[in-house]
Amino acid sequence: MTVEEFEAVIMRAKALSKASGYGNVLGLKKRSYTKRVLKFWEDQEEMDLRKLWGKSTKEELEKKFGRTFIAIFHKGLELGLDREVYKKFSRKNKGNNASWNESDEVNLKNFHKQGMDISQIAAKLHKTVKQCQDKIKNLKTFGRW
């Protein structure tokens, strides 16, 4: 079937659905719950992303490209941009949502053994109280405490 024949079939089905009053003659599911519009990346946007990768804040990138940061991050990975740059970038800009490293774990153990309050520990490590509690539980569970 050629493209022209396929388009003709679609046009006939649309005309039939209007004339008959039955909305979905093709039997395709309608997604009325979402009005998301796919935005394709243009070449200029890709070049801009390469230049700004790891140099701009999350908010600046979202404003510049008009997309969520997750979409921007996935496009960066698709373009082959370094994932580690993003990890450093996210630690610098996200603060308490950063991943744990060895020195954080050592400090957590020391502060906890000194009897410091969990909220003080969280403030010193730039983490949330929940993150500290979860990390303590995780370390104890796997015998690394």
Short mmCIF file of C-alpha atoms in Angstrom, two decimals:
data_model
loop_
_atom_site.label_atom_id
_atom_site.label_comp_id
_atom_site.label_asym_id
_atom_site.label_seq_id
_atom_site.Cartn_x
_atom_site.Cartn_y
_atom_site.Cartn_z
CA MET A 1 0.00 0.00 0.00
CA THR A 2 1.43 3.36 -0.97
CA VAL A 3 1.31 6.48 1.15
CA GLU A 4 -1.33 8.00 -1.11
CA GLU A 5 -3.57 4.93 -0.78
CA PHE A 6 -3.13 4.95 2.99
CA GLU A 7 -4.04 8.65 3.20
CA ALA A 8 -7.12 7.99 1.06
CA VAL A 9 -8.25 5.24 3.44
CA ILE A 10 -7.81 7.55 6.41
CA MET A 11 -9.75 10.36 4.69
CA ARG A 12 -12.62 7.97 3.87
CA ALA A 13 -12.71 6.72 7.46
CA LYS A 14 -12.82 10.26 8.81
CA ALA A 15 -15.62 11.19 6.40
CA LEU A 16 -17.54 8.05 7.32
CA SER A 17 -17.19 8.73 11.05
CA LYS A 18 -18.58 12.26 10.59
CA ALA A 19 -21.46 11.10 8.39
CA SER A 20 -22.47 8.12 10.51
CA GLY A 21 -22.21 9.82 13.88
CA TYR A 22 -19.99 7.04 15.16
CA GLY A 23 -16.84 8.75 16.30
CA ASN A 24 -14.16 6.13 16.03
CA VAL A 25 -14.54 4.04 12.87
CA LEU A 26 -10.87 3.07 12.77
CA GLY A 27 -11.05 1.60 16.27
CA LEU A 28 -8.14 3.66 17.52
CA LYS A 29 -8.02 4.62 21.17
CA LYS A 30 -8.41 8.28 21.85
CA ARG A 31 -6.34 9.81 24.60
CA SER A 32 -8.62 12.53 25.78
CA TYR A 33 -6.88 12.66 29.17
CA THR A 34 -3.75 14.26 27.78
CA LYS A 35 -3.17 17.27 25.62
CA ARG A 36 0.59 16.86 25.48
CA VAL A 37 2.16 18.09 22.29
CA LEU A 38 5.42 16.54 21.17
CA LYS A 39 8.08 19.11 20.46
CA PHE A 40 10.78 17.89 18.14
CA TRP A 41 14.31 19.12 18.70
CA GLU A 42 15.69 21.41 16.04
CA ASP A 43 19.35 21.40 15.02
CA GLN A 44 19.95 24.81 16.60
CA GLU A 45 18.49 23.62 19.91
CA GLU A 46 20.77 20.58 19.88
CA MET A 47 23.81 22.80 19.27
CA ASP A 48 22.72 25.12 22.10
CA LEU A 49 22.30 22.14 24.42
CA ARG A 50 25.82 20.95 23.62
CA LYS A 51 27.19 24.40 24.51
CA LEU A 52 25.17 24.79 27.72
CA TRP A 53 25.51 21.20 29.01
CA GLY A 54 26.77 21.37 32.59
CA LYS A 55 27.24 25.14 32.50
CA SER A 56 23.70 26.38 33.11
CA THR A 57 21.31 25.76 35.97
CA LYS A 58 18.32 23.49 35.65
CA GLU A 59 15.93 26.44 35.65
CA GLU A 60 17.88 28.28 32.94
CA LEU A 61 17.81 25.23 30.67
CA GLU A 62 14.08 24.68 31.23
CA LYS A 63 13.38 28.33 30.40
CA LYS A 64 15.66 28.35 27.34
CA PHE A 65 14.25 25.18 25.76
CA GLY A 66 10.68 25.26 27.09
CA ARG A 67 10.89 21.63 28.24
CA THR A 68 11.21 19.72 31.49
CA PHE A 69 14.70 19.06 32.77
CA ILE A 70 14.16 15.31 32.42
CA ALA A 71 13.46 15.78 28.69
CA ILE A 72 16.56 17.94 28.35
CA PHE A 73 18.68 15.41 30.25
CA HIS A 74 17.49 12.52 28.08
CA LYS A 75 18.22 14.51 24.93
CA GLY A 76 21.71 15.20 26.27
CA LEU A 77 22.29 11.49 26.78
CA GLU A 78 20.93 10.79 23.30
CA LEU A 79 23.45 13.29 21.90
CA GLY A 80 26.23 11.45 23.72
CA LEU A 81 26.91 14.16 26.29
CA ASP A 82 28.75 13.06 29.42
CA ARG A 83 26.46 11.72 32.14
CA GLU A 84 29.09 12.45 34.83
CA VAL A 85 28.92 16.16 34.01
CA TYR A 86 25.24 16.02 34.86
CA LYS A 87 25.90 14.22 38.14
CA LYS A 88 28.39 16.91 39.23
CA PHE A 89 26.02 19.55 37.93
CA SER A 90 23.07 18.13 39.86
CA ARG A 91 25.06 17.89 43.10
CA LYS A 92 26.07 21.51 42.76
CA ASN A 93 22.55 22.76 42.04
CA LYS A 94 20.19 20.35 43.77
CA GLY A 95 21.73 20.39 47.23
CA ASN A 96 19.87 17.94 49.42
CA ASN A 97 18.82 15.62 46.57
CA ALA A 98 22.41 14.78 45.65
CA SER A 99 23.59 11.19 45.81
CA TRP A 100 25.67 9.90 48.70
CA ASN A 101 29.44 9.57 48.44
CA GLU A 102 31.99 7.90 50.75
CA SER A 103 32.78 11.03 52.76
CA ASP A 104 29.06 11.67 53.35
CA GLU A 105 28.65 8.14 54.69
CA VAL A 106 31.69 8.46 56.98
CA ASN A 107 30.45 11.80 58.31
CA LEU A 108 26.97 10.37 58.84
CA LYS A 109 28.39 7.49 60.89
CA ASN A 110 30.60 9.81 62.98
CA PHE A 111 27.85 12.34 63.67
CA HIS A 112 25.39 9.58 64.57
CA LYS A 113 27.87 7.87 66.94
CA GLN A 114 28.52 11.22 68.65
CA GLY A 115 24.80 11.34 69.47
CA MET A 116 24.03 14.32 67.27
CA ASP A 117 20.36 14.96 66.49
CA ILE A 118 19.21 13.70 63.06
CA SER A 119 18.03 17.17 61.99
CA GLN A 120 21.48 18.61 62.78
CA ILE A 121 23.14 15.80 60.84
CA ALA A 122 20.87 16.47 57.86
CA ALA A 123 21.70 20.18 57.94
CA LYS A 124 25.46 19.52 58.09
CA LEU A 125 25.33 17.03 55.22
CA HIS A 126 22.90 19.11 53.12
CA LYS A 127 20.40 16.25 53.04
CA THR A 128 16.84 15.82 54.22
CA VAL A 129 16.06 14.09 57.51
CA LYS A 130 14.33 11.29 55.56
CA GLN A 131 17.42 10.76 53.39
CA CYS A 132 19.63 10.47 56.48
CA GLN A 133 17.23 8.05 58.18
CA ASP A 134 17.01 5.91 55.05
CA LYS A 135 20.80 5.87 54.66
CA ILE A 136 21.32 4.81 58.28
CA LYS A 137 18.79 2.01 57.85
CA ASN A 138 20.42 0.96 54.56
CA LEU A 139 23.93 0.90 56.05
CA LYS A 140 22.77 -1.13 59.06
CA THR A 141 20.84 -3.57 56.87
CA PHE A 142 23.81 -4.36 54.64
CA GLY A 143 26.36 -4.57 57.48
CA ARG A 144 28.28 -1.44 56.54
CA TRP A 145 27.56 0.32 59.83
#
